[in-house]
CSV table of C-alpha atoms in Angstrom, one decimal:
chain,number,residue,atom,x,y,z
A,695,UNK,CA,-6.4,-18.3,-6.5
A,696,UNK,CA,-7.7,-15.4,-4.5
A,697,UNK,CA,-6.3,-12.1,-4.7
A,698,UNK,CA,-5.7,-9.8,-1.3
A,699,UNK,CA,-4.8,-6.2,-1.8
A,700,UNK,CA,-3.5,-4.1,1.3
A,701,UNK,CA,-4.0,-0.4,1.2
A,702,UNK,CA,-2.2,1.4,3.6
A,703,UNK,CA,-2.7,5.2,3.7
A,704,UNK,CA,0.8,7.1,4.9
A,705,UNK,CA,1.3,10.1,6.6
A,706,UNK,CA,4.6,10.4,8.1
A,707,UNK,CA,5.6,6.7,7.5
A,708,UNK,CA,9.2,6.8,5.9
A,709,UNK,CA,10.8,4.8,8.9
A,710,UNK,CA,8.4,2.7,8.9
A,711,UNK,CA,7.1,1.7,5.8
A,712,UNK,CA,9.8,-0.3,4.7
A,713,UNK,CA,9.2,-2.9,8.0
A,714,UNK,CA,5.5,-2.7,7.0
A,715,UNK,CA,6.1,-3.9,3.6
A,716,UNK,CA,8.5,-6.4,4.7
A,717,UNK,CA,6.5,-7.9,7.2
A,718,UNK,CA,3.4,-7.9,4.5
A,719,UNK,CA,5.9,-10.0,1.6
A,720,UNK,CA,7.2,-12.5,4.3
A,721,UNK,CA,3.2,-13.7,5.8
A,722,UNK,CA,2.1,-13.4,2.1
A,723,UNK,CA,5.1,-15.6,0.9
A,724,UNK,CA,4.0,-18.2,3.6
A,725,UNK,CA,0.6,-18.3,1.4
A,726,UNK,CA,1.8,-17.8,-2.1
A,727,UNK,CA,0.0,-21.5,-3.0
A,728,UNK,CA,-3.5,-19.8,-1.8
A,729,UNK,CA,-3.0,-16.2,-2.2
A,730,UNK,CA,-1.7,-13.5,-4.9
A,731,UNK,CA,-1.4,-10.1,-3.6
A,732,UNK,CA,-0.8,-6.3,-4.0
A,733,UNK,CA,-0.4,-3.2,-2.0
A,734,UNK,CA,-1.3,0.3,-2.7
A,735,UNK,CA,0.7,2.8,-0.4
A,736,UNK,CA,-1.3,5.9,-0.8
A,737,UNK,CA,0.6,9.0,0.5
A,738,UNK,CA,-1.9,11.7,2.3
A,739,UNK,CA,0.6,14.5,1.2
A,740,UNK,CA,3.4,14.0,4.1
A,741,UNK,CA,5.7,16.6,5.1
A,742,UNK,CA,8.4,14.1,5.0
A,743,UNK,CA,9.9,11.6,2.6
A,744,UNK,CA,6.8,9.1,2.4
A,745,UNK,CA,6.7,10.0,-1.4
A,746,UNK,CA,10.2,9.3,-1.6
A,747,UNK,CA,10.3,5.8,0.4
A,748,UNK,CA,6.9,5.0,-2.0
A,749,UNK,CA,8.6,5.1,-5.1
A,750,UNK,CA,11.7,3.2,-4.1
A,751,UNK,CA,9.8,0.7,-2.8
A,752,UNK,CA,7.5,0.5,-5.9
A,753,UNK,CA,10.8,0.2,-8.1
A,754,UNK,CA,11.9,-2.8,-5.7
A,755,UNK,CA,8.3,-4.5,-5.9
A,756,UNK,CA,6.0,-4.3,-8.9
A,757,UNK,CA,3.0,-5.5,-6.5
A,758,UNK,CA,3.4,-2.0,-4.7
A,759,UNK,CA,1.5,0.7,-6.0
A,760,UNK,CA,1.9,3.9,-5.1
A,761,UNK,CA,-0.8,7.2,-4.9
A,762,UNK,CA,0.5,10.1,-3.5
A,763,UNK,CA,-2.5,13.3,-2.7
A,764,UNK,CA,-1.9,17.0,-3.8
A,765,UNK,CA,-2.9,17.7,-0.3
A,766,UNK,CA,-3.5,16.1,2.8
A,767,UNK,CA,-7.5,14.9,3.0
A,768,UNK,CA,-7.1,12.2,5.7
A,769,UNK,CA,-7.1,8.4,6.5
A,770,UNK,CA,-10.6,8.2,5.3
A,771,UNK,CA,-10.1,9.4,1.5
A,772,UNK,CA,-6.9,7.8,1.2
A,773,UNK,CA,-8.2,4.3,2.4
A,774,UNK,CA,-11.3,5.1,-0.5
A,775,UNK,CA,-8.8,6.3,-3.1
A,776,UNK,CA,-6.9,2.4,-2.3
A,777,UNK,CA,-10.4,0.9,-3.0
A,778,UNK,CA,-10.9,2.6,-5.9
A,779,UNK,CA,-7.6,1.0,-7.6
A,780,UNK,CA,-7.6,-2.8,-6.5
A,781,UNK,CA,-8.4,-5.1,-7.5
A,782,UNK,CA,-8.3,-8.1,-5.0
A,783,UNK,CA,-10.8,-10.3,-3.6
A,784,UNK,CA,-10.4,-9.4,-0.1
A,785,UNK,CA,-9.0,-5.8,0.6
């Protein structure tokens, strides 16, 4: 079985990361027979309460993995810090 990991990098996403995740589990439990998965939510040091909606939803879901930055160093590092911790055969 092939493993897909989503990385997501968040900056200002606490409304909408919950639907994002949601949408992810429901195509992914369509596939569950082909495909495992995982997904790293790496938070780019939001002023709001991304850090906050990561960890709950990592409590809910132990396929969500969350990173949160120190500071804010853009789309870019966060979608290379995701690479860095998965794991999956397609990302």
């Amino acid at each position: 079985m092939k493993k897909v990991s989503f990385i997501i990098p968040c900056y200002r996403s606490e409304k909408t990361l919950p639907a994002v995740v949601s949408e992810i589990e429901s195509t992914m439990a369509g596939m569950a027979d082909r495909y495992d998965y995982d997904i790293f939510l790496i938070n780019d040091s939001s002023p709001d309460g991304t850090a906050q909606v990561i960890a709950g939803l990592c409590e809910k879901n132990k396929r969500i993995k969350g990173l949160s930055f120190a500071r804010n160093f853009g789309q870019h590092s966060a979608l290379m810090a995701g690479f860095r911790y998965s794991d999956g055969d397609i990302c």
